[in-house]
Amino acid sequence: ASTHDGEEKIILQQFSKIKAQFNDCLLILAPRHHYRFAEVIKLCYEKKYHTVTRSSQKACLDTTEVLIFDSIGELALCYALSKIVFIGGSFVASGGHNMLEAVAFKCSIISGKHVTNFQNIVNLLLQKQAIIILDNSEKLSTTVIRLFLQPQKQQQLACNAYQILDNNSVAIAKHLTIINKYL
């Protein structure tokens, strides 16, 4: 989700390793910037992946390997379709992106090490064993394969993260109640 320039190439290389073990999996790519959609689509075709774009409104078939969300404002749908999510902007030095929406959909979260934009959230998730941070993009395929092979670990990551979100949403509601008294 919200991938940046250079990340799709890494992800597609790692995806080939995942597909070697789990041939029926589907990669959903959601580039962060609309002006990069055509570039990402071209990259998928160059890598010879059977690719469908969201804008084509075509259904994914059994042979579809990559679904590209070449649309804006639909990450919630992307997360709703996913069990494991890599948060973009974190393999490159972009500072990462907010992973809380993926947490809300009970996805297992994987991120690269460049998370300065959301360091507090990441620290909280790390404390509760609710996220996997990779210091090396080469570990992406082995991490995803491990999560596929250990569905209980995948589910535990997602549940731990969701519990943090749930606990903090109560705190936010309490603060809003107090603030509303003064408005």
mmCIF file with all atom_site columns, C-alpha atoms in Angstrom:
data_model
loop_
_atom_site.group_PDB
_atom_site.id
_atom_site.type_symbol
_atom_site.label_atom_id
_atom_site.label_alt_id
_atom_site.label_comp_id
_atom_site.label_asym_id
_atom_site.label_entity_id
_atom_site.label_seq_id
_atom_site.pdbx_PDB_ins_code
_atom_site.Cartn_x
_atom_site.Cartn_y
_atom_site.Cartn_z
_atom_site.occupancy
_atom_site.B_iso_or_equiv
_atom_site.pdbx_formal_charge
_atom_site.auth_seq_id
_atom_site.auth_comp_id
_atom_site.auth_asym_id
_atom_site.auth_atom_id
_atom_site.pdbx_PDB_model_num
ATOM 1   C CA . ALA A 1 1   ? 0.000   0.000   0.000   1.00 0.00 ? 1   ALA A CA 1
ATOM 2   C CA . SER A 1 2   ? 1.193   3.511   -0.895  1.00 0.00 ? 2   SER A CA 1
ATOM 3   C CA . THR A 1 3   ? 4.328   2.281   -2.623  1.00 0.00 ? 3   THR A CA 1
ATOM 4   C CA . HIS A 1 4   ? 6.968   4.691   -3.881  1.00 0.00 ? 4   HIS A CA 1
ATOM 5   C CA . ASP A 1 5   ? 9.365   4.713   -6.809  1.00 0.00 ? 5   ASP A CA 1
ATOM 6   C CA . GLY A 1 6   ? 11.730  1.762   -6.531  1.00 0.00 ? 6   GLY A CA 1
ATOM 7   C CA . GLU A 1 7   ? 9.576   -0.233  -4.130  1.00 0.00 ? 7   GLU A CA 1
ATOM 8   C CA . GLU A 1 8   ? 7.407   -1.921  -6.766  1.00 0.00 ? 8   GLU A CA 1
ATOM 9   C CA . LYS A 1 9   ? 10.507  -3.388  -8.446  1.00 0.00 ? 9   LYS A CA 1
ATOM 10  C CA . ILE A 1 10  ? 11.653  -4.802  -5.095  1.00 0.00 ? 10  ILE A CA 1
ATOM 11  C CA . ILE A 1 11  ? 8.185   -6.137  -4.296  1.00 0.00 ? 11  ILE A CA 1
ATOM 12  C CA . LEU A 1 12  ? 7.779   -7.796  -7.703  1.00 0.00 ? 12  LEU A CA 1
ATOM 13  C CA . GLN A 1 13  ? 11.171  -9.500  -7.343  1.00 0.00 ? 13  GLN A CA 1
ATOM 14  C CA . GLN A 1 14  ? 10.210  -10.761 -3.903  1.00 0.00 ? 14  GLN A CA 1
ATOM 15  C CA . PHE A 1 15  ? 6.769   -11.780 -5.168  1.00 0.00 ? 15  PHE A CA 1
ATOM 16  C CA . SER A 1 16  ? 8.333   -14.189 -7.661  1.00 0.00 ? 16  SER A CA 1
ATOM 17  C CA . LYS A 1 17  ? 9.848   -16.063 -4.685  1.00 0.00 ? 17  LYS A CA 1
ATOM 18  C CA . ILE A 1 18  ? 6.489   -16.136 -2.895  1.00 0.00 ? 18  ILE A CA 1
ATOM 19  C CA . LYS A 1 19  ? 4.700   -17.373 -6.041  1.00 0.00 ? 19  LYS A CA 1
ATOM 20  C CA . ALA A 1 20  ? 7.202   -20.214 -6.345  1.00 0.00 ? 20  ALA A CA 1
ATOM 21  C CA . GLN A 1 21  ? 5.813   -21.598 -3.083  1.00 0.00 ? 21  GLN A CA 1
ATOM 22  C CA . PHE A 1 22  ? 2.229   -20.252 -3.170  1.00 0.00 ? 22  PHE A CA 1
ATOM 23  C CA . ASN A 1 23  ? 1.186   -20.182 -6.801  1.00 0.00 ? 23  ASN A CA 1
ATOM 24  C CA . ASP A 1 24  ? -2.385  -19.090 -6.095  1.00 0.00 ? 24  ASP A CA 1
ATOM 25  C CA . CYS A 1 25  ? -1.583  -15.874 -4.201  1.00 0.00 ? 25  CYS A CA 1
ATOM 26  C CA . LEU A 1 26  ? -2.485  -12.428 -5.510  1.00 0.00 ? 26  LEU A CA 1
ATOM 27  C CA . LEU A 1 27  ? -0.342  -9.324  -5.138  1.00 0.00 ? 27  LEU A CA 1
ATOM 28  C CA . ILE A 1 28  ? -2.248  -6.064  -4.817  1.00 0.00 ? 28  ILE A CA 1
ATOM 29  C CA . LEU A 1 29  ? -0.149  -2.987  -5.578  1.00 0.00 ? 29  LEU A CA 1
ATOM 30  C CA . ALA A 1 30  ? -1.392  0.471   -4.624  1.00 0.00 ? 30  ALA A CA 1
ATOM 31  C CA . PRO A 1 31  ? 1.110   3.115   -5.788  1.00 0.00 ? 31  PRO A CA 1
ATOM 32  C CA . ARG A 1 32  ? 1.074   6.265   -3.651  1.00 0.00 ? 32  ARG A CA 1
ATOM 33  C CA . HIS A 1 33  ? 1.025   8.778   -6.518  1.00 0.00 ? 33  HIS A CA 1
ATOM 34  C CA . HIS A 1 34  ? -1.386  8.758   -9.466  1.00 0.00 ? 34  HIS A CA 1
ATOM 35  C CA . TYR A 1 35  ? 1.257   9.943   -11.933 1.00 0.00 ? 35  TYR A CA 1
ATOM 36  C CA . ARG A 1 36  ? 3.129   6.653   -11.390 1.00 0.00 ? 36  ARG A CA 1
ATOM 37  C CA . PHE A 1 37  ? 0.230   4.331   -12.261 1.00 0.00 ? 37  PHE A CA 1
ATOM 38  C CA . ALA A 1 38  ? 1.286   3.816   -15.892 1.00 0.00 ? 38  ALA A CA 1
ATOM 39  C CA . GLU A 1 39  ? 4.900   3.197   -14.854 1.00 0.00 ? 39  GLU A CA 1
ATOM 40  C CA . VAL A 1 40  ? 3.866   0.499   -12.363 1.00 0.00 ? 40  VAL A CA 1
ATOM 41  C CA . ILE A 1 41  ? 1.524   -1.164  -14.860 1.00 0.00 ? 41  ILE A CA 1
ATOM 42  C CA . LYS A 1 42  ? 4.339   -1.225  -17.425 1.00 0.00 ? 42  LYS A CA 1
ATOM 43  C CA . LEU A 1 43  ? 6.715   -2.739  -14.875 1.00 0.00 ? 43  LEU A CA 1
ATOM 44  C CA . CYS A 1 44  ? 4.264   -5.569  -14.158 1.00 0.00 ? 44  CYS A CA 1
ATOM 45  C CA . TYR A 1 45  ? 3.885   -6.324  -17.853 1.00 0.00 ? 45  TYR A CA 1
ATOM 46  C CA . GLU A 1 46  ? 7.663   -6.242  -18.338 1.00 0.00 ? 46  GLU A CA 1
ATOM 47  C CA . LYS A 1 47  ? 7.982   -8.810  -15.542 1.00 0.00 ? 47  LYS A CA 1
ATOM 48  C CA . LYS A 1 48  ? 5.346   -10.851 -17.423 1.00 0.00 ? 48  LYS A CA 1
ATOM 49  C CA . TYR A 1 49  ? 2.816   -10.916 -14.597 1.00 0.00 ? 49  TYR A CA 1
ATOM 50  C CA . HIS A 1 50  ? -0.812  -11.399 -15.549 1.00 0.00 ? 50  HIS A CA 1
ATOM 51  C CA . THR A 1 51  ? -2.050  -8.013  -14.351 1.00 0.00 ? 51  THR A CA 1
ATOM 52  C CA . VAL A 1 52  ? -5.458  -6.416  -13.861 1.00 0.00 ? 52  VAL A CA 1
ATOM 53  C CA . THR A 1 53  ? -5.999  -2.759  -13.025 1.00 0.00 ? 53  THR A CA 1
ATOM 54  C CA . ARG A 1 54  ? -8.749  -1.439  -10.768 1.00 0.00 ? 54  ARG A CA 1
ATOM 55  C CA . SER A 1 55  ? -9.693  1.158   -13.388 1.00 0.00 ? 55  SER A CA 1
ATOM 56  C CA . SER A 1 56  ? -10.330 -1.550  -16.000 1.00 0.00 ? 56  SER A CA 1
ATOM 57  C CA . GLN A 1 57  ? -13.169 -2.869  -13.818 1.00 0.00 ? 57  GLN A CA 1
ATOM 58  C CA . LYS A 1 58  ? -12.247 -6.367  -14.969 1.00 0.00 ? 58  LYS A CA 1
ATOM 59  C CA . ALA A 1 59  ? -12.522 -9.243  -12.541 1.00 0.00 ? 59  ALA A CA 1
ATOM 60  C CA . CYS A 1 60  ? -9.435  -11.014 -11.312 1.00 0.00 ? 60  CYS A CA 1
ATOM 61  C CA . LEU A 1 61  ? -9.290  -14.511 -12.776 1.00 0.00 ? 61  LEU A CA 1
ATOM 62  C CA . ASP A 1 62  ? -7.544  -17.586 -11.395 1.00 0.00 ? 62  ASP A CA 1
ATOM 63  C CA . THR A 1 63  ? -4.624  -16.630 -13.622 1.00 0.00 ? 63  THR A CA 1
ATOM 64  C CA . THR A 1 64  ? -4.387  -13.047 -12.313 1.00 0.00 ? 64  THR A CA 1
ATOM 65  C CA . GLU A 1 65  ? -1.159  -12.509 -10.391 1.00 0.00 ? 65  GLU A CA 1
ATOM 66  C CA . VAL A 1 66  ? -1.171  -8.755  -9.776  1.00 0.00 ? 66  VAL A CA 1
ATOM 67  C CA . LEU A 1 67  ? -4.036  -6.344  -9.152  1.00 0.00 ? 67  LEU A CA 1
ATOM 68  C CA . ILE A 1 68  ? -3.010  -2.703  -9.411  1.00 0.00 ? 68  ILE A CA 1
ATOM 69  C CA . PHE A 1 69  ? -5.090  -0.129  -7.586  1.00 0.00 ? 69  PHE A CA 1
ATOM 70  C CA . ASP A 1 70  ? -4.641  2.657   -10.120 1.00 0.00 ? 70  ASP A CA 1
ATOM 71  C CA . SER A 1 71  ? -7.210  4.729   -8.296  1.00 0.00 ? 71  SER A CA 1
ATOM 72  C CA . ILE A 1 72  ? -7.230  7.236   -5.457  1.00 0.00 ? 72  ILE A CA 1
ATOM 73  C CA . GLY A 1 73  ? -9.071  6.950   -2.159  1.00 0.00 ? 73  GLY A CA 1
ATOM 74  C CA . GLU A 1 74  ? -9.641  3.206   -2.215  1.00 0.00 ? 74  GLU A CA 1
ATOM 75  C CA . LEU A 1 75  ? -7.018  1.892   0.179   1.00 0.00 ? 75  LEU A CA 1
ATOM 76  C CA . ALA A 1 76  ? -9.776  0.709   2.504   1.00 0.00 ? 76  ALA A CA 1
ATOM 77  C CA . LEU A 1 77  ? -10.943 -1.686  -0.208  1.00 0.00 ? 77  LEU A CA 1
ATOM 78  C CA . CYS A 1 78  ? -7.357  -2.779  -0.762  1.00 0.00 ? 78  CYS A CA 1
ATOM 79  C CA . TYR A 1 79  ? -6.976  -3.545  2.947   1.00 0.00 ? 79  TYR A CA 1
ATOM 80  C CA . ALA A 1 80  ? -10.343 -5.288  3.092   1.00 0.00 ? 80  ALA A CA 1
ATOM 81  C CA . LEU A 1 81  ? -9.080  -7.705  0.423   1.00 0.00 ? 81  LEU A CA 1
ATOM 82  C CA . SER A 1 82  ? -5.746  -8.361  2.150   1.00 0.00 ? 82  SER A CA 1
ATOM 83  C CA . LYS A 1 83  ? -4.433  -10.446 5.000   1.00 0.00 ? 83  LYS A CA 1
ATOM 84  C CA . ILE A 1 84  ? -0.827  -9.259  4.877   1.00 0.00 ? 84  ILE A CA 1
ATOM 85  C CA . VAL A 1 85  ? 0.073   -5.659  4.040   1.00 0.00 ? 85  VAL A CA 1
ATOM 86  C CA . PHE A 1 86  ? 3.409   -4.049  3.298   1.00 0.00 ? 86  PHE A CA 1
ATOM 87  C CA . ILE A 1 87  ? 3.266   -0.319  4.067   1.00 0.00 ? 87  ILE A CA 1
ATOM 88  C CA . GLY A 1 88  ? 5.072   1.621   1.352   1.00 0.00 ? 88  GLY A CA 1
ATOM 89  C CA . GLY A 1 89  ? 7.448   4.515   1.621   1.00 0.00 ? 89  GLY A CA 1
ATOM 90  C CA . SER A 1 90  ? 9.436   2.451   4.091   1.00 0.00 ? 90  SER A CA 1
ATOM 91  C CA . PHE A 1 91  ? 11.945  0.606   1.880   1.00 0.00 ? 91  PHE A CA 1
ATOM 92  C CA . VAL A 1 92  ? 12.966  3.983   0.472   1.00 0.00 ? 92  VAL A CA 1
ATOM 93  C CA . ALA A 1 93  ? 13.752  6.992   2.637   1.00 0.00 ? 93  ALA A CA 1
ATOM 94  C CA . SER A 1 94  ? 10.288  8.564   2.358   1.00 0.00 ? 94  SER A CA 1
ATOM 95  C CA . GLY A 1 95  ? 9.395   8.209   6.030   1.00 0.00 ? 95  GLY A CA 1
ATOM 96  C CA . GLY A 1 96  ? 6.681   5.589   5.608   1.00 0.00 ? 96  GLY A CA 1
ATOM 97  C CA . HIS A 1 97  ? 2.916   5.894   5.760   1.00 0.00 ? 97  HIS A CA 1
ATOM 98  C CA . ASN A 1 98  ? 0.223   5.527   8.365   1.00 0.00 ? 98  ASN A CA 1
ATOM 99  C CA . MET A 1 99  ? -0.610  1.895   8.959   1.00 0.00 ? 99  MET A CA 1
ATOM 100 C CA . LEU A 1 100 ? -3.622  2.385   11.215  1.00 0.00 ? 100 LEU A CA 1
ATOM 101 C CA . GLU A 1 101 ? -6.174  1.924   8.442   1.00 0.00 ? 101 GLU A CA 1
ATOM 102 C CA . ALA A 1 102 ? -4.645  -1.475  7.629   1.00 0.00 ? 102 ALA A CA 1
ATOM 103 C CA . VAL A 1 103 ? -4.716  -2.275  11.359  1.00 0.00 ? 103 VAL A CA 1
ATOM 104 C CA . ALA A 1 104 ? -8.429  -1.413  11.432  1.00 0.00 ? 104 ALA A CA 1
ATOM 105 C CA . PHE A 1 105 ? -8.995  -4.100  8.783   1.00 0.00 ? 105 PHE A CA 1
ATOM 106 C CA . LYS A 1 106 ? -7.091  -6.624  10.904  1.00 0.00 ? 106 LYS A CA 1
ATOM 107 C CA . CYS A 1 107 ? -4.239  -7.034  8.452   1.00 0.00 ? 107 CYS A CA 1
ATOM 108 C CA . SER A 1 108 ? -0.805  -8.270  9.473   1.00 0.00 ? 108 SER A CA 1
ATOM 109 C CA . ILE A 1 109 ? 1.562   -5.342  8.926   1.00 0.00 ? 109 ILE A CA 1
ATOM 110 C CA . ILE A 1 110 ? 5.050   -5.452  7.424   1.00 0.00 ? 110 ILE A CA 1
ATOM 111 C CA . SER A 1 111 ? 7.141   -2.325  6.994   1.00 0.00 ? 111 SER A CA 1
ATOM 112 C CA . GLY A 1 112 ? 10.625  -1.324  6.010   1.00 0.00 ? 112 GLY A CA 1
ATOM 113 C CA . LYS A 1 113 ? 12.851  0.562   8.412   1.00 0.00 ? 113 LYS A CA 1
ATOM 114 C CA . HIS A 1 114 ? 12.125  4.081   7.094   1.00 0.00 ? 114 HIS A CA 1
ATOM 115 C CA . VAL A 1 115 ? 9.189   4.989   9.348   1.00 0.00 ? 115 VAL A CA 1
ATOM 116 C CA . THR A 1 116 ? 10.127  8.410   10.733  1.00 0.00 ? 116 THR A CA 1
ATOM 117 C CA . ASN A 1 117 ? 6.764   9.938   9.784   1.00 0.00 ? 117 ASN A CA 1
ATOM 118 C CA . PHE A 1 118 ? 4.969   7.465   12.051  1.00 0.00 ? 118 PHE A CA 1
ATOM 119 C CA . GLN A 1 119 ? 7.647   6.515   14.564  1.00 0.00 ? 119 GLN A CA 1
ATOM 120 C CA . ASN A 1 120 ? 5.374   6.820   17.612  1.00 0.00 ? 120 ASN A CA 1
ATOM 121 C CA . ILE A 1 121 ? 2.788   4.474   16.110  1.00 0.00 ? 121 ILE A CA 1
ATOM 122 C CA . VAL A 1 122 ? 5.501   2.033   15.047  1.00 0.00 ? 122 VAL A CA 1
ATOM 123 C CA . ASN A 1 123 ? 7.065   2.074   18.523  1.00 0.00 ? 123 ASN A CA 1
ATOM 124 C CA . LEU A 1 124 ? 3.706   1.248   20.085  1.00 0.00 ? 124 LEU A CA 1
ATOM 125 C CA . LEU A 1 125 ? 3.120   -1.569  17.593  1.00 0.00 ? 125 LEU A CA 1
ATOM 126 C CA . LEU A 1 126 ? 6.627   -2.936  18.202  1.00 0.00 ? 126 LEU A CA 1
ATOM 127 C CA . GLN A 1 127 ? 6.107   -2.915  21.974  1.00 0.00 ? 127 GLN A CA 1
ATOM 128 C CA . LYS A 1 128 ? 3.018   -5.082  21.560  1.00 0.00 ? 128 LYS A CA 1
ATOM 129 C CA . GLN A 1 129 ? 4.530   -7.381  18.909  1.00 0.00 ? 129 GLN A CA 1
ATOM 130 C CA . ALA A 1 130 ? 2.027   -6.100  16.378  1.00 0.00 ? 130 ALA A CA 1
ATOM 131 C CA . ILE A 1 131 ? 4.226   -5.266  13.371  1.00 0.00 ? 131 ILE A CA 1
ATOM 132 C CA . ILE A 1 132 ? 7.208   -6.696  11.513  1.00 0.00 ? 132 ILE A CA 1
ATOM 133 C CA . ILE A 1 133 ? 9.913   -4.180  10.590  1.00 0.00 ? 133 ILE A CA 1
ATOM 134 C CA . LEU A 1 134 ? 12.375  -5.364  7.963   1.00 0.00 ? 134 LEU A CA 1
ATOM 135 C CA . ASP A 1 135 ? 15.849  -3.868  7.905   1.00 0.00 ? 135 ASP A CA 1
ATOM 136 C CA . ASN A 1 136 ? 16.432  -5.409  4.476   1.00 0.00 ? 136 ASN A CA 1
ATOM 137 C CA . SER A 1 137 ? 14.000  -5.649  1.551   1.00 0.00 ? 137 SER A CA 1
ATOM 138 C CA . GLU A 1 138 ? 15.379  -9.092  0.684   1.00 0.00 ? 138 GLU A CA 1
ATOM 139 C CA . LYS A 1 139 ? 13.601  -10.425 3.786   1.00 0.00 ? 139 LYS A CA 1
ATOM 140 C CA . LEU A 1 140 ? 10.147  -9.548  2.415   1.00 0.00 ? 140 LEU A CA 1
ATOM 141 C CA . SER A 1 141 ? 9.534   -12.867 0.645   1.00 0.00 ? 141 SER A CA 1
ATOM 142 C CA . THR A 1 142 ? 10.740  -15.037 3.527   1.00 0.00 ? 142 THR A CA 1
ATOM 143 C CA . THR A 1 143 ? 8.616   -13.019 5.962   1.00 0.00 ? 143 THR A CA 1
ATOM 144 C CA . VAL A 1 144 ? 5.458   -13.333 3.862   1.00 0.00 ? 144 VAL A CA 1
ATOM 145 C CA . ILE A 1 145 ? 6.076   -17.042 3.275   1.00 0.00 ? 145 ILE A CA 1
ATOM 146 C CA . ARG A 1 146 ? 6.560   -17.553 7.024   1.00 0.00 ? 146 ARG A CA 1
ATOM 147 C CA . LEU A 1 147 ? 3.254   -15.774 7.713   1.00 0.00 ? 147 LEU A CA 1
ATOM 148 C CA . PHE A 1 148 ? 1.465   -17.891 5.093   1.00 0.00 ? 148 PHE A CA 1
ATOM 149 C CA . LEU A 1 149 ? 2.877   -21.035 6.709   1.00 0.00 ? 149 LEU A CA 1
ATOM 150 C CA . GLN A 1 150 ? 2.024   -19.833 10.215  1.00 0.00 ? 150 GLN A CA 1
ATOM 151 C CA . PRO A 1 151 ? -1.527  -18.464 10.019  1.00 0.00 ? 151 PRO A CA 1
ATOM 152 C CA . GLN A 1 152 ? -1.673  -18.318 13.817  1.00 0.00 ? 152 GLN A CA 1
ATOM 153 C CA . LYS A 1 153 ? 1.323   -15.924 13.809  1.00 0.00 ? 153 LYS A CA 1
ATOM 154 C CA . GLN A 1 154 ? -0.337  -13.883 11.066  1.00 0.00 ? 154 GLN A CA 1
ATOM 155 C CA . GLN A 1 155 ? -3.552  -13.684 13.064  1.00 0.00 ? 155 GLN A CA 1
ATOM 156 C CA . GLN A 1 156 ? -1.708  -12.857 16.314  1.00 0.00 ? 156 GLN A CA 1
ATOM 157 C CA . LEU A 1 157 ? 0.059   -9.890  14.679  1.00 0.00 ? 157 LEU A CA 1
ATOM 158 C CA . ALA A 1 158 ? -3.242  -8.577  13.376  1.00 0.00 ? 158 ALA A CA 1
ATOM 159 C CA . CYS A 1 159 ? -5.035  -9.094  16.700  1.00 0.00 ? 159 CYS A CA 1
ATOM 160 C CA . ASN A 1 160 ? -2.250  -7.424  18.691  1.00 0.00 ? 160 ASN A CA 1
ATOM 161 C CA . ALA A 1 161 ? -2.357  -4.412  16.377  1.00 0.00 ? 161 ALA A CA 1
ATOM 162 C CA . TYR A 1 162 ? -6.132  -4.205  16.428  1.00 0.00 ? 162 TYR A CA 1
ATOM 163 C CA . GLN A 1 163 ? -6.128  -4.319  20.242  1.00 0.00 ? 163 GLN A CA 1
ATOM 164 C CA . ILE A 1 164 ? -3.867  -1.249  20.306  1.00 0.00 ? 164 ILE A CA 1
ATOM 165 C CA . LEU A 1 165 ? -6.211  0.576   17.944  1.00 0.00 ? 165 LEU A CA 1
ATOM 166 C CA . ASP A 1 166 ? -9.238  -0.453  19.954  1.00 0.00 ? 166 ASP A CA 1
ATOM 167 C CA . ASN A 1 167 ? -7.682  0.600   23.277  1.00 0.00 ? 167 ASN A CA 1
ATOM 168 C CA . ASN A 1 168 ? -6.671  3.991   21.911  1.00 0.00 ? 168 ASN A CA 1
ATOM 169 C CA . SER A 1 169 ? -10.007 4.688   20.230  1.00 0.00 ? 169 SER A CA 1
ATOM 170 C CA . VAL A 1 170 ? -11.605 4.571   23.678  1.00 0.00 ? 170 VAL A CA 1
ATOM 171 C CA . ALA A 1 171 ? -9.050  7.105   24.912  1.00 0.00 ? 171 ALA A CA 1
ATOM 172 C CA . ILE A 1 172 ? -9.821  9.401   21.993  1.00 0.00 ? 172 ILE A CA 1
ATOM 173 C CA . ALA A 1 173 ? -13.560 9.211   22.717  1.00 0.00 ? 173 ALA A CA 1
ATOM 174 C CA . LYS A 1 174 ? -12.926 10.105  26.361  1.00 0.00 ? 174 LYS A CA 1
ATOM 175 C CA . HIS A 1 175 ? -10.829 13.123  25.356  1.00 0.00 ? 175 HIS A CA 1
ATOM 176 C CA . LEU A 1 176 ? -13.488 14.311  22.921  1.00 0.00 ? 176 LEU A CA 1
ATOM 177 C CA . THR A 1 177 ? -16.145 14.066  25.629  1.00 0.00 ? 177 THR A CA 1
ATOM 178 C CA . ILE A 1 178 ? -14.047 16.265  27.923  1.00 0.00 ? 178 ILE A CA 1
ATOM 179 C CA . ILE A 1 179 ? -13.276 18.764  25.141  1.00 0.00 ? 179 ILE A CA 1
ATOM 180 C CA . ASN A 1 180 ? -16.936 18.983  24.092  1.00 0.00 ? 180 ASN A CA 1
ATOM 181 C CA . LYS A 1 181 ? -17.848 20.197  27.589  1.00 0.00 ? 181 LYS A CA 1
ATOM 182 C CA . TYR A 1 182 ? -15.834 23.347  26.916  1.00 0.00 ? 182 TYR A CA 1
ATOM 183 C CA . LEU A 1 183 ? -17.116 24.056  23.403  1.00 0.00 ? 183 LEU A CA 1
#
